[in-house]
Amino acid sequence: MSKATVLIVEDEVIVAADLEDRLNRLGYRVVGTSDRGEQAVTLACRLRPDLILMDIRLRGPMDGVEAAAQILGQVDVPIVFLTAHADRLTWSRAKATEPFGYVLKPFETRALEITIEMVLDRHRAAQKLLRDKASLEKRVAERAAQLERLTQELQLKSTALENRTENLAEVNAALRVLLQQREADRREIEDKIVCNVNELIRPQLAKLAGKALGRKEAALLRAIESNVDDIVSPMAHKLNMALTRLSPTETQVANLVRQGKSTKEIADLMGVAGSTIVFHRHNIRRKLHLEHKSINLRSYLNSLG
């Protein structure tokens, strides 16, 4: 690896020449020399050396401390101060610039080389640390941006899922209402069919059964009654199971009670006396095990349906 480039800033010409000779023999390349602070700033910004050897005392109004401060404000370069003596105030100002090292005059070649190599190593390590830090910050920023994008995508998907869930909930609610209505309509139709059969068909079949029929007609009547039972039995539910305990006339009375008909109204519809309906109502309560219970017959029958 080639040796580093060095800028010498020294107000004594002989010292500067001796220093340049030593550096050349050590393998460093001296890119420039100056004895004034203003010129040193210009050369440092233009040449951008790997290291600057800066004497604290220089010719002109700007000393080495001020020149170092201006250079470090513009160029990232390690500065090593050269000095034979300095007062406390000057040292305080020099330390404020955070130099990488000091070399005391008169200096030995070996000590000079060791100081320069240590300073260059420290500067390279600092630069690498800065590069690593910048790389890490870049990776963290990229990762943060990626996480932000993923978070936004997740939020969009979450919002879409919530909307879809709400829509599905609304659809399910509507379907439940439709199914409930359909079930209610089905039961209502079935109950009407059962009631009509019990009120309109079974009484007529009972009348036919009470008449003297031939063997053929009696068999046909039984077949009709069996077919009617097969038709209405899947529709009867609890009500039909309860009504199977009743006679046809009691079934007819029970269905009229379910419809809210009074005893007089039922008697008029069936063409019998009111006392007959009272008798049938009593039998209905007995067969449904409602004797001696304060339960409304119509409410009970409707609860079965």
XYZ file of C-alpha atoms in Angstrom:
305
model
C 0.000 0.000 0.000
C 1.373 3.462 -0.932
C 2.336 5.819 1.860
C 0.102 8.723 2.824
C 0.299 12.268 1.440
C 1.290 15.015 3.871
C 0.921 18.818 3.921
C 3.579 20.620 6.016
C 2.628 23.933 7.634
C 5.759 25.343 9.324
C 6.978 28.955 9.688
C 10.705 28.060 9.844
C 12.032 27.201 6.400
C 14.915 25.061 7.679
C 12.628 23.032 9.944
C 10.149 22.592 7.093
C 12.879 21.386 4.730
C 14.252 18.977 7.341
C 10.784 17.681 8.042
C 10.083 17.151 4.342
C 13.359 15.266 3.928
C 12.584 12.963 6.848
C 9.079 12.259 5.527
C 10.383 11.450 2.073
C 12.914 9.020 3.547
C 10.091 7.386 5.521
C 8.157 6.913 2.291
C 5.498 9.614 2.711
C 4.737 11.994 -0.127
C 4.811 15.682 0.759
C 2.264 17.448 -1.457
C 2.950 20.967 -0.269
C 4.441 23.292 2.349
C 3.322 26.623 3.757
C 4.365 29.037 6.488
C 1.091 30.983 6.673
C -2.308 29.946 8.034
C -4.375 31.465 5.214
C -2.324 29.680 2.545
C -2.506 26.428 4.535
C -6.306 26.546 4.466
C -6.281 27.041 0.709
C -3.777 24.232 0.093
C -5.646 21.804 2.379
C -8.956 22.389 0.565
C -7.289 22.046 -2.855
C -4.847 19.201 -2.257
C -6.841 17.251 0.338
C -3.846 15.473 1.874
C -4.067 12.383 4.068
C -2.492 14.271 6.990
C -1.383 17.791 7.945
C 1.577 18.582 10.174
C 0.644 21.992 11.595
C 2.975 24.267 13.579
C 1.057 26.305 16.134
C 3.120 29.463 15.507
C 2.905 30.704 11.903
C 3.683 33.825 9.961
C 0.870 36.334 9.509
C -2.272 37.061 11.505
C -3.616 33.473 11.498
C -1.826 30.963 13.708
C -1.928 27.191 13.397
C -4.842 26.756 15.803
C -7.140 29.034 13.811
C -5.952 27.548 10.528
C -6.712 24.029 11.839
C -10.181 25.087 12.907
C -10.964 26.505 9.439
C -9.531 23.466 7.661
C -11.509 21.010 9.806
C -14.657 22.991 9.020
C -14.166 22.185 5.324
C -12.043 19.042 4.998
C -12.028 15.757 6.924
C -8.280 15.444 7.485
C -6.271 14.529 10.594
C -4.061 17.308 11.946
C -0.973 16.836 14.080
C 0.335 19.933 15.852
C 4.047 20.734 15.851
C 5.297 22.894 18.680
C 8.345 23.608 20.812
C 6.515 25.529 23.458
C 3.118 27.120 23.977
C 1.370 29.022 26.702
C -1.645 27.602 28.554
C -4.174 29.648 26.539
C -2.706 28.491 23.231
C -2.825 24.855 24.359
C -6.442 25.263 25.399
C -7.312 26.649 21.950
C -5.389 23.829 20.275
C -7.208 21.150 22.268
C -10.547 22.693 21.312
C -9.888 21.722 17.671
C -9.619 18.078 18.772
C -6.343 17.325 16.967
C -5.305 13.724 16.348
C -1.837 14.160 17.908
C 1.131 16.324 18.931
C 4.811 16.262 18.015
C 7.224 18.232 20.193
C 10.239 19.942 18.714
C 12.949 18.870 18.356
C 11.485 15.557 17.153
C 13.051 12.204 16.348
C 12.350 10.486 13.060
C 11.116 7.282 14.665
C 8.795 9.142 17.054
C 7.503 11.182 14.110
C 6.761 8.025 12.094
C 5.029 6.323 15.017
C 2.853 9.400 15.644
C 1.922 9.716 11.972
C 0.997 6.013 11.646
C -1.055 6.081 14.841
C -2.893 9.200 13.684
C -3.576 7.729 10.238
C -4.837 4.474 11.780
C -7.121 6.387 14.119
C -8.425 8.482 11.262
C -9.050 5.436 9.058
C -10.873 3.742 11.946
C -12.953 6.869 12.531
C -13.800 7.089 8.832
C -14.748 3.414 8.744
C -16.899 3.915 11.811
C -18.629 6.820 10.121
C -19.153 4.762 6.954
C -20.494 1.849 8.965
C -22.762 4.192 10.890
C -24.049 5.763 7.673
C -24.580 2.309 6.163
C -26.397 1.138 9.267
C -28.564 4.254 9.343
C -29.371 3.735 5.659
C -30.304 0.101 6.268
C -32.393 1.071 9.296
C -34.141 3.775 7.251
C -34.805 1.314 4.408
C -36.069 -1.266 6.886
C -38.278 1.331 8.568
C -39.661 2.383 5.186
C -40.299 -1.275 4.306
C -42.047 -1.847 7.628
C -44.099 1.298 7.054
C -45.176 0.023 3.631
C -46.005 -3.387 5.085
C -47.945 -1.734 7.900
C -49.936 0.353 5.423
C -50.632 -2.718 3.273
C -51.685 -4.636 6.370
C -53.975 -1.800 7.421
C -55.545 -1.726 3.951
C -56.041 -5.502 4.025
C -57.401 -5.287 7.563
C -59.851 -2.558 6.529
C -60.922 -4.596 3.497
C -61.349 -7.675 5.694
C -63.395 -5.696 8.218
C -65.614 -4.357 5.420
C -66.015 -7.846 3.999
C -66.793 -9.203 7.456
C -69.419 -6.510 7.962
C -70.932 -7.284 4.555
C -70.980 -10.997 5.348
C -72.565 -10.274 8.715
C -75.267 -8.215 7.015
C -75.835 -10.961 4.439
C -75.969 -13.604 7.165
C -78.422 -11.521 9.151
C -80.605 -11.081 6.077
C -80.405 -14.812 5.343
C -81.346 -15.652 8.926
C -84.356 -13.351 8.686
C -85.363 -14.931 5.368
C -84.918 -18.450 6.742
C -86.869 -17.599 9.870
C -89.624 -16.043 7.770
C -89.611 -19.040 5.454
C -89.817 -21.407 8.433
C -92.632 -19.353 9.917
C -94.482 -19.313 6.570
C -93.996 -23.066 6.196
C -95.346 -23.764 9.675
C -98.250 -21.401 9.096
C -99.152 -23.168 5.848
C -98.780 -26.575 7.447
C -100.927 -25.531 10.412
C -103.563 -24.213 8.059
C -103.525 -27.466 6.121
C -103.827 -29.502 9.328
C -106.604 -27.246 10.637
C -108.508 -27.387 7.362
C -108.192 -31.149 7.226
C -109.343 -31.488 10.830
C -112.134 -28.952 10.449
C -113.382 -29.706 6.943
C -112.358 -33.213 5.951
C -112.242 -35.295 9.118
C -115.796 -34.330 10.265
C -117.137 -35.402 6.885
C -115.207 -38.641 7.073
C -116.577 -39.176 10.596
C -120.110 -38.676 9.307
C -119.521 -41.207 6.542
C -118.094 -43.657 9.064
C -121.239 -43.335 11.139
C -123.425 -44.470 8.273
C -124.091 -48.006 7.149
C -121.579 -48.662 4.416
C -120.882 -51.682 2.326
C -117.649 -53.549 2.680
C -116.196 -51.937 -0.388
C -117.224 -48.429 0.657
C -115.932 -48.982 4.206
C -112.559 -50.140 2.879
C -112.392 -47.117 0.591
C -113.202 -44.817 3.534
C -110.450 -46.354 5.623
C -108.017 -45.901 2.742
C -109.014 -42.261 2.462
C -108.569 -41.731 6.196
C -105.144 -43.427 6.057
C -104.039 -41.272 3.140
C -105.219 -38.128 4.911
C -103.230 -39.156 7.984
C -100.136 -39.744 5.840
C -100.509 -36.312 4.256
C -100.948 -34.276 7.434
C -98.821 -36.254 9.889
C -95.454 -34.632 8.858
C -97.080 -31.203 9.277
C -98.852 -31.667 12.573
C -95.818 -31.287 14.916
C -96.698 -31.120 18.606
C -100.244 -30.022 17.923
C -101.047 -33.066 15.802
C -99.437 -35.380 18.370
C -101.684 -33.905 21.047
C -104.747 -33.968 18.834
C -104.310 -37.661 18.074
C -105.655 -38.250 21.583
C -108.897 -36.472 20.629
C -111.906 -37.666 18.728
C -112.631 -36.037 15.347
C -115.337 -33.860 16.921
C -112.981 -32.861 19.775
C -110.259 -32.107 17.230
C -112.657 -29.835 15.366
C -113.584 -28.073 18.603
C -109.896 -27.740 19.608
C -108.982 -26.133 16.286
C -111.840 -23.639 16.601
C -110.685 -22.836 20.149
C -107.175 -22.194 18.792
C -108.673 -19.703 16.363
C -110.181 -17.775 19.265
C -113.781 -18.839 18.768
C -116.050 -18.672 21.797
C -118.216 -21.602 22.990
C -121.347 -20.000 21.445
C -119.568 -19.334 18.142
C -118.316 -22.913 17.979
C -121.806 -24.242 18.771
C -123.318 -22.145 15.988
C -120.636 -23.255 13.492
C -121.071 -26.928 14.322
C -124.877 -26.725 14.670
C -124.994 -28.163 18.188
C -125.980 -26.919 21.613
C -123.581 -24.854 23.703
C -123.662 -27.495 26.455
C -122.303 -30.003 23.936
C -119.316 -27.735 23.235
C -118.740 -27.333 26.986
C -118.752 -31.122 27.277
C -116.219 -31.462 24.464
C -113.997 -28.749 25.972
C -114.027 -30.615 29.263
C -112.990 -33.846 27.507
C -110.245 -31.990 25.619
C -108.774 -30.625 28.893
C -108.971 -34.086 30.447
C -107.210 -35.796 27.538
C -104.515 -33.101 27.471
C -104.003 -33.490 31.244
C -105.195 -29.954 31.986
C -107.778 -30.895 34.575
C -107.723 -28.830 37.733
C -105.062 -26.534 36.195
C -105.540 -22.823 35.717
C -104.241 -22.925 32.133
C -106.061 -21.231 29.277
C -107.021 -23.899 26.735
C -106.499 -21.672 23.700
C -103.034 -20.565 24.889
C -101.997 -24.135 25.540
C -103.175 -25.325 22.111
C -101.362 -22.451 20.389
C -98.179 -23.260 22.308
C -98.316 -26.767 20.852
C -98.607 -25.354 17.349
